[in-house]
Structures are given as C-alpha cells and as structure tokens.
Amino acid sequence: GDVGAGEQVFNANCAACHAGGQNVIMPEKTLEKAALEQYLAGGRNEKAVITQVTNGKNAMPAFGGRLSDEDIANVASYVIATSEAGWD
Ligand code: HEM
C-alpha cells in the first residue's frame, strides 16, 4: 500500500484513539512494534492490521464499509511502516 496516503487515512480516522501510535482506550494495546507483536491477532503484519481495521475488535469500531479496501490497505502499510520506524 501507499504509506503517504495511509498517513492521511490514519490522521482522519484513527488518530482520535491512536495519536502518536498510542491507544487512549486500552493503553497497553498501542501501535508500537512490541505491542503489535504481542497483541495483534495474526502478528505484526499488514494483513493482520487489515483484518482488525475491517472488522473492528471490542471497543475499536469496524471500518469495512466506511473506508475503501484501498484506504484500509494504505493505512495498514502506514501502521506497519511506522511501527518499524518508531512513532516518535
Ligand atoms: C487496537 C489500528 C481506529 C480503538 C488497534 C490495533 C490496531 C489498530 C493495529 C491493535 C493494537 C494492539 O493490539 O496492540 C487502528 C486503525 C484505525 C483505528 C488503523 C483507523 C482506521 C480506532 C478508533 C478507536 C480505536 C477510532 C476508538 C474509537 C482501539 C482499541 C483497540 C485498538 C480499543 C484495542 C482492541 C482490543 O484488543 O480489545 N487499533 N485503529 N481504534 N484500537 Fe484501533
């Protein structure tokens, strides 16, 4: 996916709960590398992010039907790339 386009999707749809790669609702479930490796169902990879964003999980809403498949793929690329680079 397109990381730059994904950053715009993230800022518009995810940052309310995940600003700076954090998590305001479940503080341990951040978007940082170690947390994704520990908590994300399916591991720290784009496919697993796509699944969670499409379907939602617990207090995280589902974005399937609200975002296009392309937007979801792009935001997943942005999340994985930024978890690798560091959110700071
Ligand atoms: C968890 C991505 C929007 C609330 C996660 C995780 C990812 C993610 C990758 C797994 C983190 C981990 O397990 O360490 C995104 C993306 C979003 C988005 C890319 C935008 C498209 C939101 C919004 C909210 C939210 C808007 C709040 C209304 C949560 C919560 C969890 C979570 C509560 C923990 C779910 C659980 O395991 O129970 N998010 N998120 N997310 N997100 Fe989001």
PDB file of N, CA and C and ligand atoms in Angstrom, residues 9-10 13-18 23-26 28-32 35-41 48-49 52-53 57-61 63 67 72 75-76 79, ligand 1:
ATOM      1  N   VAL A   9      -5.222   8.800   5.808  1.00  0.00           N
ATOM      2  CA  VAL A   9      -6.342   7.997   6.313  1.00  0.00           C
ATOM      3  C   VAL A   9      -6.244   7.882   7.836  1.00  0.00           C
ATOM      4  N   PHE A  10      -5.022   7.641   8.318  1.00  0.00           N
ATOM      5  CA  PHE A  10      -4.805   7.489   9.763  1.00  0.00           C
ATOM      6  C   PHE A  10      -5.197   8.771  10.506  1.00  0.00           C
ATOM      7  N   ASN A  13      -9.032   9.123  10.588  1.00  0.00           N
ATOM      8  CA  ASN A  13      -9.919   8.067  11.093  1.00  0.00           C
ATOM      9  C   ASN A  13      -9.430   7.339  12.338  1.00  0.00           C
ATOM     10  N   CYS A  14      -8.157   7.441  12.638  1.00  0.00           N
ATOM     11  CA  CYS A  14      -7.562   6.608  13.685  1.00  0.00           C
ATOM     12  C   CYS A  14      -6.956   7.432  14.819  1.00  0.00           C
ATOM     13  N   ALA A  15      -6.506   8.642  14.492  1.00  0.00           N
ATOM     14  CA  ALA A  15      -5.727   9.421  15.451  1.00  0.00           C
ATOM     15  C   ALA A  15      -6.534   9.802  16.690  1.00  0.00           C
ATOM     16  N   ALA A  16      -7.865   9.835  16.588  1.00  0.00           N
ATOM     17  CA  ALA A  16      -8.673  10.171  17.765  1.00  0.00           C
ATOM     18  C   ALA A  16      -8.371   9.217  18.913  1.00  0.00           C
ATOM     19  N   CYS A  17      -8.132   7.950  18.580  1.00  0.00           N
ATOM     20  CA  CYS A  17      -7.815   6.944  19.608  1.00  0.00           C
ATOM     21  C   CYS A  17      -6.341   6.552  19.609  1.00  0.00           C
ATOM     22  N   HIS A  18      -5.650   6.782  18.496  1.00  0.00           N
ATOM     23  CA  HIS A  18      -4.281   6.255  18.342  1.00  0.00           C
ATOM     24  C   HIS A  18      -3.246   7.335  18.029  1.00  0.00           C
ATOM     25  N   ASN A  23      -2.871   4.361  22.459  1.00  0.00           N
ATOM     26  CA  ASN A  23      -4.243   3.869  22.498  1.00  0.00           C
ATOM     27  C   ASN A  23      -4.908   4.467  23.728  1.00  0.00           C
ATOM     28  N   VAL A  24      -5.845   5.384  23.520  1.00  0.00           N
ATOM     29  CA  VAL A  24      -6.446   6.099  24.645  1.00  0.00           C
ATOM     30  C   VAL A  24      -7.468   5.239  25.393  1.00  0.00           C
ATOM     31  N   ILE A  25      -7.946   4.156  24.777  1.00  0.00           N
ATOM     32  CA  ILE A  25      -8.971   3.331  25.419  1.00  0.00           C
ATOM     33  C   ILE A  25      -8.341   2.146  26.154  1.00  0.00           C
ATOM     34  N   MET A  26      -7.412   1.465  25.495  1.00  0.00           N
ATOM     35  CA  MET A  26      -6.697   0.335  26.107  1.00  0.00           C
ATOM     36  C   MET A  26      -5.207   0.640  26.005  1.00  0.00           C
ATOM     37  N   GLU A  28      -2.351  -0.365  26.900  1.00  0.00           N
ATOM     38  CA  GLU A  28      -1.272  -1.301  26.579  1.00  0.00           C
ATOM     39  C   GLU A  28      -1.296  -1.710  25.110  1.00  0.00           C
ATOM     40  N   LYS A  29      -2.459  -1.559  24.460  1.00  0.00           N
ATOM     41  CA  LYS A  29      -2.591  -2.015  23.065  1.00  0.00           C
ATOM     42  C   LYS A  29      -2.261  -0.877  22.102  1.00  0.00           C
ATOM     43  N   THR A  30      -0.991  -0.492  22.123  1.00  0.00           N
ATOM     44  CA  THR A  30      -0.509   0.581  21.260  1.00  0.00           C
ATOM     45  C   THR A  30      -0.242   0.027  19.864  1.00  0.00           C
ATOM     46  N   LEU A  31       0.206   0.912  18.986  1.00  0.00           N
ATOM     47  CA  LEU A  31       0.585   0.529  17.623  1.00  0.00           C
ATOM     48  C   LEU A  31       2.100   0.447  17.492  1.00  0.00           C
ATOM     49  N   GLU A  32       2.779   0.346  18.618  1.00  0.00           N
ATOM     50  CA  GLU A  32       4.237   0.202  18.588  1.00  0.00           C
ATOM     51  C   GLU A  32       4.604  -1.252  18.289  1.00  0.00           C
ATOM     52  N   ALA A  35       4.086  -4.026  20.964  1.00  0.00           N
ATOM     53  CA  ALA A  35       2.678  -4.267  21.296  1.00  0.00           C
ATOM     54  C   ALA A  35       1.973  -5.007  20.157  1.00  0.00           C
ATOM     55  N   LEU A  36       2.268  -4.627  18.910  1.00  0.00           N
ATOM     56  CA  LEU A  36       1.643  -5.345  17.784  1.00  0.00           C
ATOM     57  C   LEU A  36       2.086  -6.799  17.775  1.00  0.00           C
ATOM     58  N   GLU A  37       3.354  -7.016  18.080  1.00  0.00           N
ATOM     59  CA  GLU A  37       3.846  -8.408  18.117  1.00  0.00           C
ATOM     60  C   GLU A  37       3.152  -9.195  19.223  1.00  0.00           C
ATOM     61  N   GLN A  38       2.871  -8.529  20.339  1.00  0.00           N
ATOM     62  CA  GLN A  38       2.286  -9.222  21.482  1.00  0.00           C
ATOM     63  C   GLN A  38       0.777  -9.406  21.354  1.00  0.00           C
ATOM     64  N   TYR A  39       0.070  -8.382  20.854  1.00  0.00           N
ATOM     65  CA  TYR A  39      -1.389  -8.370  20.975  1.00  0.00           C
ATOM     66  C   TYR A  39      -2.158  -8.530  19.665  1.00  0.00           C
ATOM     67  N   LEU A  40      -1.602  -8.084  18.549  1.00  0.00           N
ATOM     68  CA  LEU A  40      -2.406  -8.072  17.323  1.00  0.00           C
ATOM     69  C   LEU A  40      -2.652  -9.509  16.852  1.00  0.00           C
ATOM     70  N   ALA A  41      -3.924  -9.868  16.667  1.00  0.00           N
ATOM     71  CA  ALA A  41      -4.276 -11.218  16.214  1.00  0.00           C
ATOM     72  C   ALA A  41      -3.661 -11.458  14.844  1.00  0.00           C
ATOM     73  N   ALA A  48      -2.830  -8.625   9.038  1.00  0.00           N
ATOM     74  CA  ALA A  48      -3.476  -8.639  10.353  1.00  0.00           C
ATOM     75  C   ALA A  48      -4.079  -7.273  10.680  1.00  0.00           C
ATOM     76  N   VAL A  49      -3.402  -6.192  10.300  1.00  0.00           N
ATOM     77  CA  VAL A  49      -3.971  -4.853  10.520  1.00  0.00           C
ATOM     78  C   VAL A  49      -5.224  -4.678   9.659  1.00  0.00           C
ATOM     79  N   GLN A  52      -8.159  -6.419  11.323  1.00  0.00           N
ATOM     80  CA  GLN A  52      -8.703  -5.738  12.501  1.00  0.00           C
ATOM     81  C   GLN A  52      -9.413  -4.447  12.118  1.00  0.00           C
ATOM     82  N   VAL A  53      -8.857  -3.680  11.184  1.00  0.00           N
ATOM     83  CA  VAL A  53      -9.494  -2.423  10.778  1.00  0.00           C
ATOM     84  C   VAL A  53     -10.818  -2.715  10.067  1.00  0.00           C
ATOM     85  N   LYS A  57     -12.644  -4.602  16.713  1.00  0.00           N
ATOM     86  CA  LYS A  57     -12.405  -5.542  17.813  1.00  0.00           C
ATOM     87  C   LYS A  57     -12.787  -4.852  19.116  1.00  0.00           C
ATOM     88  N   ASN A  58     -13.705  -5.438  19.857  1.00  0.00           N
ATOM     89  CA  ASN A  58     -14.146  -4.863  21.133  1.00  0.00           C
ATOM     90  C   ASN A  58     -14.512  -3.385  20.950  1.00  0.00           C
ATOM     91  N   ALA A  59     -13.842  -2.466  21.646  1.00  0.00           N
ATOM     92  CA  ALA A  59     -14.196  -1.044  21.588  1.00  0.00           C
ATOM     93  C   ALA A  59     -13.699  -0.351  20.321  1.00  0.00           C
ATOM     94  N   MET A  60     -12.929  -1.038  19.497  1.00  0.00           N
ATOM     95  CA  MET A  60     -12.497  -0.434  18.224  1.00  0.00           C
ATOM     96  C   MET A  60     -13.546  -0.701  17.145  1.00  0.00           C
ATOM     97  N   PRO A  61     -14.046   0.378  16.516  1.00  0.00           N
ATOM     98  CA  PRO A  61     -15.093   0.197  15.504  1.00  0.00           C
ATOM     99  C   PRO A  61     -14.582  -0.477  14.244  1.00  0.00           C
ATOM    100  N   PHE A  63     -14.210  -0.613  10.255  1.00  0.00           N
ATOM    101  CA  PHE A  63     -14.137   0.378   9.181  1.00  0.00           C
ATOM    102  C   PHE A  63     -14.509  -0.210   7.828  1.00  0.00           C
ATOM    103  N   LEU A  67     -14.517   2.773   5.019  1.00  0.00           N
ATOM    104  CA  LEU A  67     -13.307   3.065   4.242  1.00  0.00           C
ATOM    105  C   LEU A  67     -13.236   2.056   3.093  1.00  0.00           C
ATOM    106  N   ILE A  72      -7.950   1.085   3.437  1.00  0.00           N
ATOM    107  CA  ILE A  72      -7.585   0.196   4.545  1.00  0.00           C
ATOM    108  C   ILE A  72      -6.202  -0.415   4.292  1.00  0.00           C
ATOM    109  N   VAL A  75      -3.664   2.383   5.002  1.00  0.00           N
ATOM    110  CA  VAL A  75      -3.453   2.694   6.428  1.00  0.00           C
ATOM    111  C   VAL A  75      -2.714   1.548   7.120  1.00  0.00           C
ATOM    112  N   ALA A  76      -2.952   0.326   6.673  1.00  0.00           N
ATOM    113  CA  ALA A  76      -2.204  -0.810   7.238  1.00  0.00           C
ATOM    114  C   ALA A  76      -0.720  -0.691   6.911  1.00  0.00           C
ATOM    115  N   VAL A  79       0.687   1.947   9.253  1.00  0.00           N
ATOM    116  CA  VAL A  79       0.840   1.470  10.639  1.00  0.00           C
ATOM    117  C   VAL A  79       2.068   0.557  10.763  1.00  0.00           C
TER     118      VAL A  79
HETATM  119  C1  HEM B   1      -6.435  -1.723  18.624  1.00  0.00           C
HETATM  120  C2  HEM B   1      -5.444   0.164  14.265  1.00  0.00           C
HETATM  121  C3  HEM B   1      -9.163   3.252  14.805  1.00  0.00           C
HETATM  122  C4  HEM B   1      -9.682   1.789  19.371  1.00  0.00           C
HETATM  123  C5  HEM B   1      -5.839  -1.481  17.386  1.00  0.00           C
HETATM  124  C6  HEM B   1      -4.774  -2.252  16.816  1.00  0.00           C
HETATM  125  C7  HEM B   1      -4.512  -1.744  15.593  1.00  0.00           C
HETATM  126  C8  HEM B   1      -5.404  -0.633  15.392  1.00  0.00           C
HETATM  127  C9  HEM B   1      -3.457  -2.214  14.594  1.00  0.00           C
HETATM  128  C10 HEM B   1      -4.061  -3.427  17.508  1.00  0.00           C
HETATM  129  C11 HEM B   1      -3.104  -2.852  18.549  1.00  0.00           C
HETATM  130  C12 HEM B   1      -2.589  -3.868  19.547  1.00  0.00           C
HETATM  131  O1  HEM B   1      -3.237  -4.912  19.708  1.00  0.00           O
HETATM  132  O2  HEM B   1      -1.534  -3.578  20.195  1.00  0.00           O
HETATM  133  C13 HEM B   1      -6.383   1.155  14.022  1.00  0.00           C
HETATM  134  C14 HEM B   1      -6.500   1.878  12.769  1.00  0.00           C
HETATM  135  C15 HEM B   1      -7.586   2.703  12.891  1.00  0.00           C
HETATM  136  C16 HEM B   1      -8.100   2.534  14.252  1.00  0.00           C
HETATM  137  C17 HEM B   1      -5.547   1.719  11.586  1.00  0.00           C
HETATM  138  C18 HEM B   1      -8.221   3.589  11.855  1.00  0.00           C
HETATM  139  C19 HEM B   1      -8.550   3.083  10.615  1.00  0.00           C
HETATM  140  C20 HEM B   1      -9.565   3.196  16.109  1.00  0.00           C
HETATM  141  C21 HEM B   1     -10.530   4.080  16.719  1.00  0.00           C
HETATM  142  C22 HEM B   1     -10.660   3.663  18.014  1.00  0.00           C
HETATM  143  C23 HEM B   1      -9.802   2.513  18.204  1.00  0.00           C
HETATM  144  C24 HEM B   1     -11.196   5.268  16.037  1.00  0.00           C
HETATM  145  C25 HEM B   1     -11.515   4.242  19.124  1.00  0.00           C
HETATM  146  C26 HEM B   1     -12.806   4.637  18.894  1.00  0.00           C
HETATM  147  C27 HEM B   1      -8.921   0.655  19.526  1.00  0.00           C
HETATM  148  C28 HEM B   1      -8.991  -0.219  20.682  1.00  0.00           C
HETATM  149  C29 HEM B   1      -8.066  -1.257  20.443  1.00  0.00           C
HETATM  150  C30 HEM B   1      -7.439  -0.977  19.171  1.00  0.00           C
HETATM  151  C31 HEM B   1      -9.893  -0.044  21.895  1.00  0.00           C
HETATM  152  C32 HEM B   1      -7.826  -2.474  21.314  1.00  0.00           C
HETATM  153  C33 HEM B   1      -8.808  -3.568  20.848  1.00  0.00           C
HETATM  154  C34 HEM B   1      -8.744  -4.827  21.706  1.00  0.00           C
HETATM  155  O3  HEM B   1      -7.805  -5.614  21.526  1.00  0.00           O
HETATM  156  O4  HEM B   1      -9.632  -5.009  22.550  1.00  0.00           O
HETATM  157  N1  HEM B   1      -6.202  -0.489  16.504  1.00  0.00           N
HETATM  158  N2  HEM B   1      -7.356   1.572  14.887  1.00  0.00           N
HETATM  159  N3  HEM B   1      -9.134   2.265  17.035  1.00  0.00           N
HETATM  160  N4  HEM B   1      -7.998   0.166  18.645  1.00  0.00           N
HETATM  161 FE1  HEM B   1      -7.686   0.860  16.769  1.00  0.00          FE
END
